[in-house]
Amino acid sequence: MKRVFCVLLAAALLPAVSASEPNVEEIDYLIASVGKNRCSFIRNGRRYAGRDARYHLESKRRRNAHLFDSTEEFIERIASKSATTGKPYLISCRGKARQTAKEWFTALLEQYRNRAD
């Protein structure tokens, strides 16, 4: 009976142990890209220089690591909008239409993954 209990307990814990880990390299790349290529990061109506925007996103990443298990969830839950106001973050690149950070990060992630193939 004890053996059956141990096997059942191990089986119950297995999904938690094998849960997906966020891809650190992808998220590092996305954050490092903010403020480069003549693009501005706009948070709550205010433009931020690259370094300040990167610091903000990295800080949110550390404080909220429990809220995401993938790069896509990082984009959706952390890097796309203000947790305080709910307003979407925006990216404004010279010569291009302004877009949401979610759109910008999602496209950047796709480019990164295609480059890695």
Short mmCIF file of N, CA and C in Angstrom, two decimals:
data_model
loop_
_atom_site.label_atom_id
_atom_site.label_comp_id
_atom_site.label_asym_id
_atom_site.label_seq_id
_atom_site.Cartn_x
_atom_site.Cartn_y
_atom_site.Cartn_z
N MET A 1 0.82 -1.19 0.00
CA MET A 1 0.00 0.00 0.00
C MET A 1 0.87 1.26 0.00
N LYS A 2 1.94 1.21 0.79
CA LYS A 2 2.85 2.35 0.85
C LYS A 2 3.50 2.62 -0.51
N ARG A 3 3.84 1.54 -1.21
CA ARG A 3 4.46 1.67 -2.52
C ARG A 3 3.50 2.30 -3.52
N VAL A 4 2.23 1.89 -3.50
CA VAL A 4 1.20 2.45 -4.39
C VAL A 4 1.04 3.94 -4.12
N PHE A 5 1.01 4.32 -2.85
CA PHE A 5 0.89 5.72 -2.48
C PHE A 5 2.06 6.53 -3.05
N CYS A 6 3.27 6.03 -2.92
CA CYS A 6 4.46 6.71 -3.43
C CYS A 6 4.41 6.88 -4.95
N VAL A 7 3.97 5.84 -5.63
CA VAL A 7 3.86 5.90 -7.09
C VAL A 7 2.82 6.94 -7.49
N LEU A 8 1.67 6.93 -6.81
CA LEU A 8 0.62 7.91 -7.11
C LEU A 8 1.08 9.33 -6.81
N LEU A 9 1.78 9.52 -5.72
CA LEU A 9 2.31 10.83 -5.36
C LEU A 9 3.31 11.31 -6.40
N ALA A 10 4.20 10.44 -6.82
CA ALA A 10 5.19 10.80 -7.84
C ALA A 10 4.50 11.18 -9.15
N ALA A 11 3.48 10.43 -9.52
CA ALA A 11 2.74 10.72 -10.76
C ALA A 11 2.03 12.06 -10.66
N ALA A 12 1.52 12.38 -9.49
CA ALA A 12 0.82 13.65 -9.31
C ALA A 12 1.79 14.83 -9.38
N LEU A 13 3.00 14.64 -8.91
CA LEU A 13 3.98 15.71 -8.91
C LEU A 13 4.71 15.86 -10.23
N LEU A 14 4.69 14.87 -11.06
CA LEU A 14 5.43 14.88 -12.32
C LEU A 14 5.11 16.08 -13.20
N PRO A 15 3.85 16.45 -13.43
CA PRO A 15 3.59 17.62 -14.26
C PRO A 15 4.19 18.90 -13.69
N ALA A 16 4.19 19.05 -12.39
CA ALA A 16 4.76 20.24 -11.78
C ALA A 16 6.27 20.29 -11.98
N VAL A 17 6.91 19.15 -11.90
CA VAL A 17 8.36 19.10 -12.08
C VAL A 17 8.75 19.36 -13.52
N SER A 18 7.95 18.85 -14.47
CA SER A 18 8.30 19.00 -15.87
C SER A 18 7.63 20.20 -16.53
N ALA A 19 7.08 21.12 -15.75
CA ALA A 19 6.45 22.31 -16.32
C ALA A 19 7.46 23.07 -17.16
N SER A 20 6.98 23.70 -18.21
CA SER A 20 7.89 24.40 -19.11
C SER A 20 8.53 25.59 -18.41
N GLU A 21 9.75 25.82 -18.74
CA GLU A 21 10.49 26.96 -18.21
C GLU A 21 10.47 28.07 -19.26
N PRO A 22 10.41 29.31 -18.82
CA PRO A 22 10.51 30.41 -19.79
C PRO A 22 11.86 30.34 -20.51
N ASN A 23 11.87 30.70 -21.77
CA ASN A 23 13.11 30.70 -22.54
C ASN A 23 13.86 31.99 -22.22
N VAL A 24 14.85 31.89 -21.37
CA VAL A 24 15.59 33.05 -20.88
C VAL A 24 16.26 33.79 -22.03
N GLU A 25 16.84 33.07 -22.97
CA GLU A 25 17.54 33.71 -24.09
C GLU A 25 16.59 34.55 -24.93
N GLU A 26 15.39 34.01 -25.19
CA GLU A 26 14.41 34.76 -25.98
C GLU A 26 13.98 36.03 -25.26
N ILE A 27 13.68 35.90 -23.99
CA ILE A 27 13.21 37.07 -23.22
C ILE A 27 14.33 38.10 -23.09
N ASP A 28 15.56 37.64 -22.86
CA ASP A 28 16.71 38.56 -22.82
C ASP A 28 16.82 39.32 -24.13
N TYR A 29 16.66 38.61 -25.24
CA TYR A 29 16.75 39.24 -26.56
C TYR A 29 15.66 40.29 -26.74
N LEU A 30 14.43 39.96 -26.36
CA LEU A 30 13.33 40.91 -26.51
C LEU A 30 13.58 42.18 -25.69
N ILE A 31 13.97 42.01 -24.44
CA ILE A 31 14.22 43.17 -23.59
C ILE A 31 15.39 43.99 -24.12
N ALA A 32 16.46 43.31 -24.56
CA ALA A 32 17.64 44.02 -25.08
C ALA A 32 17.32 44.81 -26.34
N SER A 33 16.28 44.42 -27.07
CA SER A 33 15.91 45.08 -28.33
C SER A 33 15.16 46.39 -28.11
N VAL A 34 14.63 46.59 -26.92
CA VAL A 34 13.83 47.79 -26.64
C VAL A 34 14.71 49.03 -26.69
N GLY A 35 14.27 50.02 -27.44
CA GLY A 35 15.01 51.28 -27.54
C GLY A 35 16.09 51.28 -28.61
N LYS A 36 16.18 50.21 -29.35
CA LYS A 36 17.17 50.15 -30.44
C LYS A 36 16.46 50.33 -31.77
N ASN A 37 17.21 50.42 -32.83
CA ASN A 37 16.66 50.55 -34.19
C ASN A 37 15.73 51.75 -34.32
N ARG A 38 16.09 52.84 -33.66
CA ARG A 38 15.32 54.08 -33.74
C ARG A 38 13.87 53.90 -33.31
N CYS A 39 13.67 53.09 -32.30
CA CYS A 39 12.33 52.84 -31.77
C CYS A 39 12.24 53.38 -30.34
N SER A 40 11.09 53.93 -30.01
CA SER A 40 10.83 54.43 -28.66
C SER A 40 9.80 53.55 -27.97
N PHE A 41 9.93 53.46 -26.67
CA PHE A 41 9.01 52.70 -25.83
C PHE A 41 8.10 53.72 -25.14
N ILE A 42 6.80 53.54 -25.28
CA ILE A 42 5.85 54.49 -24.71
C ILE A 42 5.02 53.78 -23.65
N ARG A 43 5.10 54.32 -22.44
CA ARG A 43 4.39 53.74 -21.30
C ARG A 43 3.54 54.82 -20.66
N ASN A 44 2.22 54.55 -20.63
CA ASN A 44 1.27 55.50 -20.05
C ASN A 44 1.41 56.91 -20.64
N GLY A 45 1.59 56.95 -21.97
CA GLY A 45 1.66 58.21 -22.69
C GLY A 45 3.00 58.91 -22.67
N ARG A 46 3.99 58.33 -22.02
CA ARG A 46 5.32 58.96 -21.91
C ARG A 46 6.37 58.11 -22.60
N ARG A 47 7.23 58.78 -23.40
CA ARG A 47 8.33 58.09 -24.08
C ARG A 47 9.47 57.84 -23.10
N TYR A 48 10.06 56.65 -23.25
CA TYR A 48 11.19 56.30 -22.40
C TYR A 48 12.37 55.94 -23.27
N ALA A 49 13.53 56.38 -22.82
CA ALA A 49 14.78 56.02 -23.49
C ALA A 49 14.99 54.52 -23.34
N GLY A 50 15.75 53.95 -24.23
CA GLY A 50 15.97 52.51 -24.24
C GLY A 50 16.40 51.94 -22.91
N ARG A 51 17.38 52.56 -22.29
CA ARG A 51 17.91 52.03 -21.02
C ARG A 51 16.83 52.02 -19.94
N ASP A 52 16.06 53.10 -19.84
CA ASP A 52 15.00 53.18 -18.83
C ASP A 52 13.89 52.18 -19.11
N ALA A 53 13.53 52.01 -20.36
CA ALA A 53 12.50 51.05 -20.74
C ALA A 53 12.97 49.62 -20.45
N ARG A 54 14.21 49.32 -20.79
CA ARG A 54 14.75 47.99 -20.51
C ARG A 54 14.79 47.71 -19.01
N TYR A 55 15.18 48.70 -18.23
CA TYR A 55 15.22 48.54 -16.77
C TYR A 55 13.81 48.25 -16.25
N HIS A 56 12.82 48.98 -16.74
CA HIS A 56 11.44 48.79 -16.31
C HIS A 56 10.96 47.37 -16.63
N LEU A 57 11.20 46.92 -17.85
CA LEU A 57 10.75 45.57 -18.24
C LEU A 57 11.49 44.49 -17.45
N GLU A 58 12.77 44.67 -17.24
CA GLU A 58 13.55 43.69 -16.47
C GLU A 58 13.06 43.64 -15.03
N SER A 59 12.75 44.78 -14.47
CA SER A 59 12.23 44.84 -13.11
C SER A 59 10.88 44.14 -13.02
N LYS A 60 10.00 44.39 -13.99
CA LYS A 60 8.70 43.71 -14.01
C LYS A 60 8.88 42.20 -14.18
N ARG A 61 9.84 41.84 -14.99
CA ARG A 61 10.13 40.42 -15.22
C ARG A 61 10.51 39.73 -13.91
N ARG A 62 11.41 40.34 -13.16
CA ARG A 62 11.86 39.75 -11.90
C ARG A 62 10.73 39.68 -10.87
N ARG A 63 9.98 40.76 -10.75
CA ARG A 63 8.90 40.81 -9.74
C ARG A 63 7.75 39.86 -10.06
N ASN A 64 7.56 39.56 -11.34
CA ASN A 64 6.39 38.80 -11.77
C ASN A 64 6.74 37.47 -12.43
N ALA A 65 7.89 36.92 -12.12
CA ALA A 65 8.34 35.67 -12.75
C ALA A 65 7.34 34.54 -12.55
N HIS A 66 6.57 34.61 -11.50
CA HIS A 66 5.58 33.57 -11.22
C HIS A 66 4.36 33.64 -12.14
N LEU A 67 4.25 34.70 -12.92
CA LEU A 67 3.07 34.90 -13.77
C LEU A 67 3.21 34.37 -15.19
N PHE A 68 4.40 33.89 -15.55
CA PHE A 68 4.58 33.41 -16.92
C PHE A 68 5.46 32.17 -16.96
N ASP A 69 5.12 31.28 -17.92
CA ASP A 69 5.86 30.04 -18.10
C ASP A 69 6.44 29.91 -19.51
N SER A 70 6.25 30.94 -20.32
CA SER A 70 6.76 30.89 -21.69
C SER A 70 7.05 32.32 -22.15
N THR A 71 7.74 32.44 -23.25
CA THR A 71 8.03 33.76 -23.79
C THR A 71 6.74 34.44 -24.22
N GLU A 72 5.82 33.68 -24.79
CA GLU A 72 4.53 34.25 -25.21
C GLU A 72 3.76 34.80 -24.00
N GLU A 73 3.80 34.08 -22.89
CA GLU A 73 3.13 34.57 -21.68
C GLU A 73 3.85 35.80 -21.12
N PHE A 74 5.17 35.84 -21.24
CA PHE A 74 5.90 37.04 -20.81
C PHE A 74 5.42 38.24 -21.61
N ILE A 75 5.30 38.07 -22.92
CA ILE A 75 4.83 39.17 -23.77
C ILE A 75 3.43 39.59 -23.34
N GLU A 76 2.54 38.63 -23.22
CA GLU A 76 1.13 38.91 -22.92
C GLU A 76 0.95 39.51 -21.53
N ARG A 77 1.58 38.94 -20.53
CA ARG A 77 1.29 39.31 -19.14
C ARG A 77 2.20 40.38 -18.54
N ILE A 78 3.40 40.52 -19.11
CA ILE A 78 4.38 41.42 -18.50
C ILE A 78 4.74 42.59 -19.41
N ALA A 79 5.05 42.31 -20.67
CA ALA A 79 5.65 43.31 -21.55
C ALA A 79 4.67 44.08 -22.43
N SER A 80 3.37 43.83 -22.28
CA SER A 80 2.41 44.44 -23.20
C SER A 80 1.62 45.61 -22.64
N LYS A 81 1.51 45.70 -21.32
CA LYS A 81 0.68 46.77 -20.77
C LYS A 81 1.08 47.09 -19.34
N SER A 82 0.63 48.25 -18.90
CA SER A 82 0.88 48.69 -17.55
C SER A 82 0.00 47.91 -16.58
N ALA A 83 0.60 47.37 -15.55
CA ALA A 83 -0.16 46.66 -14.53
C ALA A 83 -0.97 47.65 -13.69
N THR A 84 -0.52 48.89 -13.63
CA THR A 84 -1.19 49.90 -12.83
C THR A 84 -2.41 50.49 -13.53
N THR A 85 -2.22 50.90 -14.79
CA THR A 85 -3.32 51.58 -15.51
C THR A 85 -4.06 50.66 -16.48
N GLY A 86 -3.42 49.55 -16.87
CA GLY A 86 -4.03 48.66 -17.87
C GLY A 86 -3.83 49.14 -19.29
N LYS A 87 -3.19 50.31 -19.46
CA LYS A 87 -2.96 50.84 -20.81
C LYS A 87 -1.87 50.04 -21.50
N PRO A 88 -2.08 49.76 -22.80
CA PRO A 88 -1.04 49.03 -23.53
C PRO A 88 0.22 49.87 -23.71
N TYR A 89 1.36 49.20 -23.65
CA TYR A 89 2.61 49.84 -24.01
C TYR A 89 2.64 49.96 -25.52
N LEU A 90 3.30 50.99 -26.02
CA LEU A 90 3.40 51.22 -27.45
C LEU A 90 4.86 51.29 -27.86
N ILE A 91 5.10 50.96 -29.12
CA ILE A 91 6.43 51.08 -29.71
C ILE A 91 6.29 51.99 -30.93
N SER A 92 7.13 53.00 -30.97
CA SER A 92 7.12 53.93 -32.09
C SER A 92 8.50 53.91 -32.74
N CYS A 93 8.54 53.42 -33.97
CA CYS A 93 9.80 53.34 -34.71
C CYS A 93 9.78 54.36 -35.84
N ARG A 94 10.89 55.03 -36.02
CA ARG A 94 10.98 56.06 -37.04
C ARG A 94 10.63 55.49 -38.41
N GLY A 95 9.70 56.17 -39.10
CA GLY A 95 9.31 55.77 -40.45
C GLY A 95 8.29 54.64 -40.51
N LYS A 96 7.78 54.20 -39.34
CA LYS A 96 6.79 53.12 -39.30
C LYS A 96 5.61 53.54 -38.44
N ALA A 97 4.50 52.89 -38.65
CA ALA A 97 3.31 53.17 -37.85
C ALA A 97 3.54 52.71 -36.42
N ARG A 98 3.00 53.47 -35.48
CA ARG A 98 3.07 53.08 -34.06
C ARG A 98 2.29 51.78 -33.88
N GLN A 99 2.81 50.91 -33.03
CA GLN A 99 2.12 49.64 -32.78
C GLN A 99 2.19 49.30 -31.29
N THR A 100 1.35 48.36 -30.90
CA THR A 100 1.39 47.96 -29.49
C THR A 100 2.68 47.17 -29.25
N ALA A 101 3.11 47.19 -28.01
CA ALA A 101 4.29 46.41 -27.65
C ALA A 101 4.03 44.93 -27.87
N LYS A 102 2.80 44.49 -27.64
CA LYS A 102 2.47 43.09 -27.87
C LYS A 102 2.71 42.71 -29.33
N GLU A 103 2.26 43.53 -30.26
CA GLU A 103 2.48 43.26 -31.69
C GLU A 103 3.97 43.28 -32.02
N TRP A 104 4.67 44.27 -31.50
CA TRP A 104 6.08 44.45 -31.79
C TRP A 104 6.90 43.28 -31.24
N PHE A 105 6.67 42.92 -29.97
CA PHE A 105 7.41 41.81 -29.37
C PHE A 105 7.08 40.48 -30.04
N THR A 106 5.83 40.28 -30.41
CA THR A 106 5.44 39.03 -31.07
C THR A 106 6.15 38.89 -32.42
N ALA A 107 6.19 39.96 -33.20
CA ALA A 107 6.89 39.93 -34.49
C ALA A 107 8.39 39.72 -34.28
N LEU A 108 8.95 40.38 -33.28
CA LEU A 108 10.38 40.25 -32.98
C LEU A 108 10.71 38.82 -32.56
N LEU A 109 9.85 38.21 -31.76
CA LEU A 109 10.05 36.83 -31.33
C LEU A 109 10.02 35.89 -32.53
N GLU A 110 9.08 36.11 -33.44
CA GLU A 110 9.01 35.26 -34.64
C GLU A 110 10.28 35.39 -35.47
N GLN A 111 10.78 36.62 -35.64
CA GLN A 111 12.02 36.83 -36.38
C GLN A 111 13.18 36.11 -35.69
N TYR A 112 13.25 36.22 -34.38
CA TYR A 112 14.32 35.59 -33.60
C TYR A 112 14.28 34.07 -33.78
N ARG A 113 13.11 33.50 -33.69
CA ARG A 113 12.98 32.05 -33.83
C ARG A 113 13.28 31.58 -35.25
N ASN A 114 12.87 32.34 -36.25
CA ASN A 114 13.17 31.98 -37.63
C ASN A 114 14.66 32.07 -37.91
N ARG A 115 15.32 33.03 -37.30
CA ARG A 115 16.77 33.18 -37.47
C ARG A 115 17.51 32.01 -36.84
N ALA A 116 16.95 31.49 -35.75
CA ALA A 116 17.60 30.39 -35.03
C ALA A 116 17.46 29.05 -35.77
N ASP A 117 16.49 28.95 -36.68
CA ASP A 117 16.26 27.68 -37.41
C ASP A 117 17.34 27.39 -38.41
#
